[in-house]
Amino acid sequence: MTAPTTSPPDRSFRVVAPVIALCWLAVFFDGMDVNIYGATMPHLLADDGLGFTPALAGSIGSWTTFGMLLGALAAGTLTDWLGRKPLVTGSVVLFSAGSALCAIASGATVFGAGRFVSGLGLGGLMPIGLAIVAEFAPPRRAALATGLMMTSYHAGGMAATGIGLVVAPDHGWRWVFWAGVLPALIAVPLVLKWLPESPGVLFARGRVEQAYVVADRYRLERPGVQQAPRSGAKGRMAAITALFAPGTRWATPLLWIASFAGLLLVYGVSTWLPELMRATGYSLSSSVTFLMVINAGGIVGMLVAGRTADRFGPVKVSALWFVLTAVGTFLLRAQLPLGAAYVVVFITGIWLFSAQVMVYAATSRVYAPRERATGLGWVTGIGRTGAVVGPTLGGAVLAGGNAGLGFTTFAVAAVLGAVAISLVPLAVNRSRSRGTEPSPALTPATD
């Protein structure tokens, strides 16, 4: 057996492009599936056979995000045991199956069950994709790599909006959900054939030579005991308890709160922006188009945030982005001229989505490699409580006929996210002040 090397050659984006591209494709379909619901919302509400009301539609949106919560917690804990590739495959199959169930639903109950099944897959995919990108990203470019991958979420959101605008008016909303079956047909074969398994996971499962082959191919450091996840049930429990170790015990709940606020914004806006804009006085077609515009802003934001965070640190960028999101969402209370409204929505999209993604980038720096997947799983999983609250809250506000209150609520959530993520470096430094030095993997979090 060849001894592990400690200084692998420089790793560039070109070397790891196939890995990031596969994650990009999977998350593209994730974004498409999430946004299909908001893109078809006006047609779902208009279908008397389903019996949707704004309040019921908000509740079903929360069923989706409750499934995401369970999926994220399960995937983040199980990925080091079962492996990255099987869980990516299973997640894609789950949300494709859920979309098919929605397409054949005869009533709100079956439709809601379909969205819950989709949520299990959608929630499981995101923390795994983030962990893969964090592991394979070029050194000092992890935030940019994360931002690049997450552009796919918004490209998928734009695709869902386009399908909703083109297909739903003439062919009905069911055909839009049938398009959600495509991930199982397109992404799964490619993932099975080309996505590499984590060298650390392979090492922990005793496949040492294979772990070294993958590490050498992508110019990663060959894994050792310190990089490999702990095996067995005790290992999975140890990874969870490590989130509250002396170096991270205060940072962990702050990351959860920031993720809660960010995902409340992401899923609340993705579900209800068309109806909020319509209630403010814009036409149906313009209101749905706003969803495409805010996702276009999200793509730009991911690229800007990733580059900026690699220079100044994801904590600072996330905090500033949350504040700018609060300003943008509050401005949408006013009925602006259509052109001005499109500009404000686009700019708000630049900040809103990437504020949350930079929480993930900060999380990748807070936890050591062997706890990273678990940490990301719990940050996204606990954060999904915000994704559960967001759609329900939006539906309740719309049922009360006050669209302005909905935008104010989103602005308050953005301020909460800014405060929580800003305190993460202080939480890490508190460990130092008490005489407990965090591991080297934690020190970048003090950016």
Short mmCIF file of C-alpha atoms in Angstrom, two decimals:
data_model
loop_
_atom_site.label_atom_id
_atom_site.label_comp_id
_atom_site.label_asym_id
_atom_site.label_seq_id
_atom_site.Cartn_x
_atom_site.Cartn_y
_atom_site.Cartn_z
CA MET A 1 0.00 0.00 0.00
CA THR A 2 1.39 3.36 -1.00
CA ALA A 3 1.86 5.78 1.88
CA PRO A 4 -0.40 8.84 1.90
CA THR A 5 1.01 11.97 0.38
CA THR A 6 0.70 15.22 2.28
CA SER A 7 1.24 17.75 -0.51
CA PRO A 8 -0.97 17.01 -3.52
CA PRO A 9 -0.45 19.05 -6.73
CA ASP A 10 -2.39 22.29 -7.06
CA ARG A 11 -6.07 21.63 -7.68
CA SER A 12 -7.75 23.86 -10.26
CA PHE A 13 -11.35 24.24 -11.39
CA ARG A 14 -10.43 22.41 -14.57
CA VAL A 15 -9.43 19.31 -12.62
CA VAL A 16 -12.62 19.13 -10.58
CA ALA A 17 -14.97 20.48 -13.28
CA PRO A 18 -16.71 17.10 -13.84
CA VAL A 19 -17.61 16.84 -10.14
CA ILE A 20 -18.93 20.39 -9.89
CA ALA A 21 -20.80 19.98 -13.19
CA LEU A 22 -22.64 16.87 -11.94
CA CYS A 23 -23.55 18.64 -8.71
CA TRP A 24 -24.67 21.63 -10.78
CA LEU A 25 -26.98 19.43 -12.86
CA ALA A 26 -28.52 17.73 -9.83
CA VAL A 27 -29.13 21.02 -8.05
CA PHE A 28 -30.55 22.52 -11.28
CA PHE A 29 -33.34 19.96 -11.11
CA ASP A 30 -33.67 20.64 -7.36
CA GLY A 31 -34.30 24.32 -8.10
CA MET A 32 -36.70 23.47 -10.88
CA ASP A 33 -38.76 21.21 -8.64
CA VAL A 34 -38.91 23.71 -5.77
CA ASN A 35 -39.99 26.58 -8.03
CA ILE A 36 -42.53 24.58 -10.02
CA TYR A 37 -44.96 25.01 -7.13
CA GLY A 38 -44.72 28.80 -7.07
CA ALA A 39 -44.77 28.99 -10.89
CA THR A 40 -48.03 27.01 -11.07
CA MET A 41 -49.66 28.55 -7.98
CA PRO A 42 -52.14 30.79 -9.86
CA HIS A 43 -53.30 27.78 -11.93
CA LEU A 44 -53.55 25.52 -8.87
CA LEU A 45 -55.68 28.10 -7.08
CA ALA A 46 -57.89 28.43 -10.15
CA ASP A 47 -58.49 24.64 -10.42
CA ASP A 48 -61.79 24.08 -8.59
CA GLY A 49 -61.24 20.31 -8.65
CA LEU A 50 -58.25 20.59 -6.30
CA GLY A 51 -60.01 22.81 -3.80
CA PHE A 52 -56.99 25.01 -3.12
CA THR A 53 -57.25 28.18 -1.04
CA PRO A 54 -54.31 30.51 -0.26
CA ALA A 55 -54.13 29.13 3.29
CA LEU A 56 -54.24 25.48 2.14
CA ALA A 57 -51.69 26.18 -0.58
CA GLY A 58 -49.37 27.66 2.05
CA SER A 59 -49.82 24.59 4.23
CA ILE A 60 -48.97 22.27 1.34
CA GLY A 61 -45.87 24.37 0.67
CA SER A 62 -44.92 23.75 4.28
CA TRP A 63 -45.46 19.99 3.86
CA THR A 64 -42.83 20.16 1.14
CA THR A 65 -40.38 21.96 3.35
CA PHE A 66 -41.12 19.66 6.31
CA GLY A 67 -40.10 16.80 4.03
CA MET A 68 -36.97 18.80 3.22
CA LEU A 69 -36.21 19.15 6.91
CA LEU A 70 -36.39 15.38 7.44
CA GLY A 71 -34.45 14.70 4.24
CA ALA A 72 -31.65 17.11 5.16
CA LEU A 73 -31.23 15.76 8.68
CA ALA A 74 -31.24 12.16 7.46
CA ALA A 75 -28.91 12.75 4.54
CA GLY A 76 -26.42 14.81 6.54
CA THR A 77 -26.18 12.02 9.13
CA LEU A 78 -26.25 9.04 6.76
CA THR A 79 -24.06 10.26 3.91
CA ASP A 80 -20.82 9.25 5.68
CA TRP A 81 -22.28 5.76 6.21
CA LEU A 82 -23.98 5.05 2.89
CA GLY A 83 -21.80 7.26 0.70
CA ARG A 84 -22.38 10.42 -1.33
CA LYS A 85 -23.30 8.80 -4.66
CA PRO A 86 -26.13 6.54 -3.39
CA LEU A 87 -27.73 9.40 -1.50
CA VAL A 88 -27.50 11.82 -4.44
CA THR A 89 -29.14 9.16 -6.63
CA GLY A 90 -31.84 8.36 -4.09
CA SER A 91 -32.62 12.04 -3.54
CA VAL A 92 -33.11 12.70 -7.25
CA VAL A 93 -35.33 9.63 -7.63
CA LEU A 94 -37.45 10.73 -4.66
CA PHE A 95 -38.23 14.23 -5.87
CA SER A 96 -38.91 12.96 -9.39
CA ALA A 97 -41.38 10.42 -7.97
CA GLY A 98 -43.03 13.14 -5.91
CA SER A 99 -43.50 15.30 -8.98
CA ALA A 100 -45.14 12.39 -10.80
CA LEU A 101 -47.51 11.91 -7.86
CA CYS A 102 -48.49 15.58 -8.04
CA ALA A 103 -49.13 15.27 -11.77
CA ILE A 104 -51.72 12.52 -11.26
CA ALA A 105 -53.24 13.97 -8.06
CA SER A 106 -57.04 14.19 -8.04
CA GLY A 107 -57.21 16.30 -4.88
CA ALA A 108 -55.22 18.38 -2.40
CA THR A 109 -54.37 15.42 -0.13
CA VAL A 110 -52.62 13.37 -2.82
CA PHE A 111 -51.00 16.50 -4.20
CA GLY A 112 -49.68 17.37 -0.73
CA ALA A 113 -48.34 13.83 -0.33
CA GLY A 114 -46.48 14.24 -3.60
CA ARG A 115 -44.94 17.49 -2.44
CA PHE A 116 -43.89 15.86 0.85
CA VAL A 117 -42.16 13.02 -1.03
CA SER A 118 -40.46 15.58 -3.26
CA GLY A 119 -39.35 17.43 -0.15
CA LEU A 120 -37.59 14.36 1.23
CA GLY A 121 -35.48 14.17 -1.90
CA LEU A 122 -34.95 17.91 -2.24
CA GLY A 123 -33.84 18.22 1.38
CA GLY A 124 -31.45 15.31 1.09
CA LEU A 125 -29.73 16.52 -2.06
CA MET A 126 -28.62 19.98 -0.96
CA PRO A 127 -26.34 19.15 2.02
CA ILE A 128 -24.73 16.31 0.09
CA GLY A 129 -24.06 18.52 -2.93
CA LEU A 130 -22.60 21.21 -0.68
CA ALA A 131 -20.37 18.70 1.10
CA ILE A 132 -19.10 17.29 -2.21
CA VAL A 133 -18.26 20.74 -3.57
CA ALA A 134 -16.59 21.79 -0.30
CA GLU A 135 -14.41 18.66 -0.43
CA PHE A 136 -13.41 18.87 -4.10
CA ALA A 137 -13.21 22.68 -4.53
CA PRO A 138 -9.83 24.24 -5.30
CA PRO A 139 -8.05 25.61 -2.22
CA ARG A 140 -9.14 29.13 -1.28
CA ARG A 141 -11.97 28.95 -3.82
CA ALA A 142 -14.54 27.04 -1.79
CA ALA A 143 -17.00 29.95 -1.57
CA LEU A 144 -16.78 30.61 -5.31
CA ALA A 145 -17.27 26.89 -6.05
CA THR A 146 -20.31 26.86 -3.76
CA GLY A 147 -21.70 29.93 -5.50
CA LEU A 148 -21.09 28.39 -8.92
CA MET A 149 -22.96 25.25 -7.96
CA MET A 150 -25.84 27.23 -6.53
CA THR A 151 -26.33 29.22 -9.74
CA SER A 152 -27.92 26.02 -10.96
CA TYR A 153 -30.67 26.29 -8.34
CA HIS A 154 -31.74 29.60 -9.83
CA ALA A 155 -31.29 28.42 -13.39
CA GLY A 156 -33.67 25.61 -12.44
CA GLY A 157 -36.03 28.15 -10.92
CA MET A 158 -36.01 30.14 -14.15
CA ALA A 159 -36.64 26.97 -16.13
CA ALA A 160 -39.62 26.14 -13.90
CA THR A 161 -41.02 29.64 -14.36
CA GLY A 162 -40.56 29.42 -18.13
CA ILE A 163 -42.29 26.03 -18.25
CA GLY A 164 -45.09 27.42 -16.09
CA LEU A 165 -45.57 30.43 -18.36
CA VAL A 166 -45.45 28.45 -21.61
CA VAL A 167 -47.06 25.12 -20.73
CA ALA A 168 -49.58 25.74 -17.95
CA PRO A 169 -51.90 28.27 -19.70
CA ASP A 170 -52.52 26.04 -22.73
CA HIS A 171 -51.94 22.51 -21.44
CA GLY A 172 -52.63 22.76 -17.71
CA TRP A 173 -50.51 22.63 -14.59
CA ARG A 174 -50.21 18.82 -14.62
CA TRP A 175 -47.84 18.85 -17.58
CA VAL A 176 -45.54 21.20 -15.69
CA PHE A 177 -45.23 18.60 -12.93
CA TRP A 178 -44.66 15.84 -15.48
CA ALA A 179 -41.56 17.83 -16.49
CA GLY A 180 -40.39 17.23 -12.92
CA VAL A 181 -39.88 13.55 -13.75
CA LEU A 182 -37.01 14.41 -16.11
CA PRO A 183 -34.31 14.41 -13.37
CA ALA A 184 -34.67 10.66 -12.85
CA LEU A 185 -34.21 10.11 -16.57
CA ILE A 186 -31.35 12.55 -17.15
CA ALA A 187 -29.35 13.12 -13.97
CA VAL A 188 -29.42 9.68 -12.35
CA PRO A 189 -27.59 7.78 -15.15
CA LEU A 190 -24.89 10.47 -15.28
CA VAL A 191 -24.41 10.50 -11.50
CA LEU A 192 -24.17 6.71 -11.35
CA LYS A 193 -21.52 6.64 -14.06
CA TRP A 194 -19.38 9.70 -13.35
CA LEU A 195 -19.76 11.07 -9.81
CA PRO A 196 -16.80 10.03 -7.62
CA GLU A 197 -17.27 8.90 -4.06
CA SER A 198 -15.64 10.90 -1.27
CA PRO A 199 -12.09 9.62 -0.61
CA GLY A 200 -12.70 10.08 3.12
CA VAL A 201 -15.82 7.90 2.98
CA LEU A 202 -13.99 5.25 0.95
CA PHE A 203 -11.12 5.27 3.44
CA ALA A 204 -13.48 4.91 6.40
CA ARG A 205 -15.14 1.90 4.72
CA GLY A 206 -11.79 0.16 4.27
CA ARG A 207 -11.46 0.83 0.52
CA VAL A 208 -8.09 2.50 1.00
CA GLU A 209 -6.56 1.99 -2.45
CA GLN A 210 -9.71 3.21 -4.16
CA ALA A 211 -9.71 6.25 -1.87
CA TYR A 212 -6.15 7.05 -2.92
CA VAL A 213 -7.01 6.64 -6.61
CA VAL A 214 -9.88 9.15 -6.36
CA ALA A 215 -7.77 11.55 -4.30
CA ASP A 216 -4.91 11.43 -6.81
CA ARG A 217 -7.24 11.83 -9.80
CA TYR A 218 -8.72 15.05 -8.41
CA ARG A 219 -5.51 16.20 -6.65
CA LEU A 220 -6.96 15.94 -3.16
CA GLU A 221 -4.92 15.19 -0.07
CA ARG A 222 -4.93 11.46 0.48
CA PRO A 223 -7.24 10.73 3.41
CA GLY A 224 -6.07 9.49 6.76
CA VAL A 225 -7.75 8.82 10.06
CA GLN A 226 -8.26 12.53 10.78
CA GLN A 227 -10.04 13.15 7.44
CA ALA A 228 -12.17 10.01 7.43
CA PRO A 229 -15.64 10.05 8.99
CA ARG A 230 -16.09 7.80 11.99
CA SER A 231 -17.79 4.55 11.07
CA GLY A 232 -20.76 2.80 12.64
CA ALA A 233 -23.63 4.11 14.72
CA LYS A 234 -21.23 5.44 17.35
CA GLY A 235 -19.37 7.32 14.66
CA ARG A 236 -22.56 8.96 13.37
CA MET A 237 -23.51 9.97 16.91
CA ALA A 238 -19.99 11.28 17.53
CA ALA A 239 -20.26 13.46 14.42
CA ILE A 240 -23.48 14.98 15.79
CA THR A 241 -22.10 15.60 19.28
CA ALA A 242 -18.99 17.16 17.71
CA LEU A 243 -21.23 20.02 16.52
CA PHE A 244 -21.35 21.08 20.17
CA ALA A 245 -17.67 20.54 20.95
CA PRO A 246 -15.89 23.41 22.76
CA GLY A 247 -14.78 25.03 19.49
CA THR A 248 -18.26 25.09 17.93
CA ARG A 249 -20.88 24.83 20.66
CA TRP A 250 -21.85 28.51 20.39
CA ALA A 251 -21.40 28.83 16.61
CA THR A 252 -23.70 25.89 15.85
CA PRO A 253 -26.99 27.43 17.11
CA LEU A 254 -26.12 30.75 15.45
CA LEU A 255 -25.64 28.98 12.11
CA TRP A 256 -28.99 27.27 12.63
CA ILE A 257 -30.72 30.61 13.26
CA ALA A 258 -29.10 32.21 10.22
CA SER A 259 -30.13 29.24 8.10
CA PHE A 260 -33.67 29.43 9.50
CA ALA A 261 -33.95 33.09 8.49
CA GLY A 262 -32.36 32.53 5.09
CA LEU A 263 -34.55 29.58 4.16
CA LEU A 264 -37.68 31.34 5.40
CA LEU A 265 -36.81 34.03 2.86
CA VAL A 266 -35.86 31.65 0.04
CA TYR A 267 -38.94 29.43 0.25
CA GLY A 268 -41.37 32.12 1.35
CA VAL A 269 -40.42 34.29 -1.61
CA SER A 270 -40.19 31.38 -4.09
CA THR A 271 -43.70 30.24 -3.14
CA TRP A 272 -45.51 33.55 -2.76
CA LEU A 273 -43.75 36.27 -4.78
CA PRO A 274 -46.13 35.98 -7.78
CA GLU A 275 -49.22 36.21 -5.57
CA LEU A 276 -47.75 38.99 -3.40
CA MET A 277 -46.96 41.06 -6.49
CA ARG A 278 -50.40 40.32 -7.90
CA ALA A 279 -52.02 41.45 -4.63
CA THR A 280 -49.96 44.65 -4.86
CA GLY A 281 -51.62 45.41 -8.20
CA TYR A 282 -49.59 43.79 -10.98
CA SER A 283 -51.07 41.56 -13.69
CA LEU A 284 -51.00 37.75 -13.58
CA SER A 285 -48.36 37.39 -16.31
CA SER A 286 -46.17 40.12 -14.79
CA SER A 287 -46.49 38.57 -11.34
CA VAL A 288 -45.25 35.17 -12.53
CA THR A 289 -42.44 36.83 -14.49
CA PHE A 290 -41.18 38.40 -11.26
CA LEU A 291 -40.23 34.89 -10.13
CA MET A 292 -38.00 34.48 -13.18
CA VAL A 293 -36.48 37.92 -12.64
CA ILE A 294 -35.59 37.29 -8.98
CA ASN A 295 -33.96 33.95 -9.92
CA ALA A 296 -31.94 35.72 -12.63
CA GLY A 297 -30.72 38.07 -9.91
CA GLY A 298 -29.91 35.03 -7.82
CA ILE A 299 -27.56 33.68 -10.50
CA VAL A 300 -25.65 36.96 -10.64
CA GLY A 301 -25.58 37.09 -6.85
CA MET A 302 -24.01 33.66 -6.52
CA LEU A 303 -21.08 34.62 -8.73
CA VAL A 304 -20.58 37.99 -7.03
CA ALA A 305 -20.95 36.57 -3.51
CA GLY A 306 -18.61 33.64 -4.17
CA ARG A 307 -15.77 35.81 -5.42
CA THR A 308 -16.29 38.39 -2.69
CA ALA A 309 -16.47 35.77 0.06
CA ASP A 310 -13.23 34.14 -1.02
CA ARG A 311 -11.59 37.53 -0.46
CA PHE A 312 -13.39 38.89 2.60
CA GLY A 313 -14.92 35.76 4.13
CA PRO A 314 -18.43 34.29 3.83
CA VAL A 315 -19.57 35.59 7.24
CA LYS A 316 -19.07 39.24 6.32
CA VAL A 317 -20.63 38.78 2.90
CA SER A 318 -23.64 36.87 4.24
CA ALA A 319 -24.33 39.53 6.90
CA LEU A 320 -24.15 42.39 4.40
CA TRP A 321 -26.27 40.50 1.88
CA PHE A 322 -28.96 39.86 4.51
CA VAL A 323 -29.12 43.60 5.30
CA LEU A 324 -29.44 44.51 1.62
CA THR A 325 -32.18 41.88 1.27
CA ALA A 326 -34.10 43.55 4.09
CA VAL A 327 -33.91 46.87 2.24
CA GLY A 328 -35.02 45.35 -1.06
CA THR A 329 -37.96 43.39 0.30
CA PHE A 330 -39.19 46.42 2.27
CA LEU A 331 -39.10 48.54 -0.91
CA LEU A 332 -41.45 46.07 -2.62
CA ARG A 333 -44.23 47.16 -0.26
CA ALA A 334 -44.81 50.12 -2.58
CA GLN A 335 -46.54 49.67 -5.94
CA LEU A 336 -43.68 50.82 -8.14
CA PRO A 337 -43.90 51.34 -11.91
CA LEU A 338 -43.50 47.96 -13.63
CA GLY A 339 -39.97 48.67 -14.91
CA ALA A 340 -38.78 49.90 -11.53
CA ALA A 341 -40.37 46.89 -9.82
CA TYR A 342 -38.48 44.52 -12.12
CA VAL A 343 -35.20 46.30 -11.25
CA VAL A 344 -35.85 46.14 -7.49
CA VAL A 345 -36.83 42.45 -7.69
CA PHE A 346 -33.72 41.62 -9.74
CA ILE A 347 -31.39 43.45 -7.33
CA THR A 348 -33.11 41.88 -4.32
CA GLY A 349 -32.53 38.47 -5.91
CA ILE A 350 -28.79 39.22 -6.06
CA TRP A 351 -28.68 39.50 -2.28
CA LEU A 352 -31.49 37.23 -1.05
CA PHE A 353 -30.43 33.81 -2.30
CA SER A 354 -26.68 34.16 -1.95
CA ALA A 355 -27.01 35.42 1.64
CA GLN A 356 -28.24 31.93 2.53
CA VAL A 357 -25.63 30.17 0.40
CA MET A 358 -22.85 32.08 2.16
CA VAL A 359 -24.22 30.66 5.43
CA TYR A 360 -23.42 27.24 3.93
CA ALA A 361 -19.96 28.45 2.88
CA ALA A 362 -19.32 29.68 6.43
CA THR A 363 -20.51 26.32 7.80
CA SER A 364 -17.97 24.50 5.64
CA ARG A 365 -15.23 26.50 7.33
CA VAL A 366 -16.52 26.11 10.88
CA TYR A 367 -16.48 22.31 11.00
CA ALA A 368 -13.55 19.95 10.52
CA PRO A 369 -13.65 17.67 7.43
CA ARG A 370 -14.92 14.59 9.26
CA GLU A 371 -17.90 16.55 10.68
CA ARG A 372 -18.53 18.77 7.64
CA ALA A 373 -21.27 16.71 5.98
CA THR A 374 -23.07 16.27 9.29
CA GLY A 375 -22.70 19.96 10.10
CA LEU A 376 -24.08 20.98 6.71
CA GLY A 377 -26.90 18.48 7.05
CA TRP A 378 -27.98 19.89 10.40
CA VAL A 379 -27.58 23.53 9.34
CA THR A 380 -29.75 22.90 6.28
CA GLY A 381 -32.09 20.59 8.20
CA ILE A 382 -32.74 22.86 11.18
CA GLY A 383 -32.89 25.76 8.75
CA ARG A 384 -35.72 23.98 6.97
CA THR A 385 -37.96 24.95 9.86
CA GLY A 386 -37.72 28.42 8.31
CA ALA A 387 -38.68 26.89 4.99
CA VAL A 388 -41.71 25.33 6.72
CA VAL A 389 -42.68 28.65 8.30
CA GLY A 390 -42.14 30.79 5.18
CA PRO A 391 -44.85 29.37 2.89
CA THR A 392 -47.37 29.06 5.74
CA LEU A 393 -46.68 32.60 6.88
CA GLY A 394 -47.03 33.93 3.35
CA GLY A 395 -50.34 32.13 2.89
CA ALA A 396 -51.67 33.46 6.21
CA VAL A 397 -50.67 37.03 5.33
CA LEU A 398 -52.26 36.80 1.88
CA ALA A 399 -55.43 35.31 3.36
CA GLY A 400 -55.60 38.46 5.51
CA GLY A 401 -55.33 40.61 2.40
CA ASN A 402 -52.18 42.49 3.45
CA ALA A 403 -49.39 42.04 0.91
CA GLY A 404 -47.35 44.87 2.46
CA LEU A 405 -47.17 42.95 5.75
CA GLY A 406 -45.77 39.97 3.85
CA PHE A 407 -42.85 42.02 2.50
CA THR A 408 -42.25 43.53 5.96
CA THR A 409 -42.14 40.03 7.46
CA PHE A 410 -39.48 38.98 4.96
CA ALA A 411 -37.45 42.11 5.77
CA VAL A 412 -37.52 41.28 9.49
CA ALA A 413 -36.35 37.72 8.74
CA ALA A 414 -33.41 39.15 6.77
CA VAL A 415 -32.38 41.32 9.75
CA LEU A 416 -32.51 38.25 12.00
CA GLY A 417 -30.24 36.37 9.60
CA ALA A 418 -27.76 39.27 9.51
CA VAL A 419 -27.51 39.40 13.30
CA ALA A 420 -27.08 35.63 13.71
CA ILE A 421 -24.38 35.14 11.08
CA SER A 422 -22.51 38.25 12.29
CA LEU A 423 -22.14 36.67 15.73
CA VAL A 424 -20.52 33.44 14.46
CA PRO A 425 -16.92 34.78 14.60
CA LEU A 426 -17.55 36.06 18.12
CA ALA A 427 -18.85 32.63 19.10
CA VAL A 428 -15.70 30.95 17.78
CA ASN A 429 -13.49 33.53 19.49
CA ARG A 430 -15.34 32.92 22.76
CA SER A 431 -13.92 29.40 22.75
CA ARG A 432 -10.42 30.85 22.45
CA SER A 433 -11.00 33.30 25.26
CA ARG A 434 -11.94 30.38 27.50
CA GLY A 435 -8.69 28.65 26.68
CA THR A 436 -10.04 26.19 24.11
CA GLU A 437 -8.34 26.57 20.75
CA PRO A 438 -10.43 25.45 17.79
CA SER A 439 -8.85 23.13 15.29
CA PRO A 440 -7.15 24.66 12.23
CA ALA A 441 -10.22 23.83 10.17
CA LEU A 442 -12.20 26.31 12.29
CA THR A 443 -9.92 29.31 12.11
CA PRO A 444 -11.14 30.64 8.72
CA ALA A 445 -14.56 31.13 10.27
CA THR A 446 -13.19 34.15 12.10
CA ASP A 447 -12.95 35.96 8.79
#
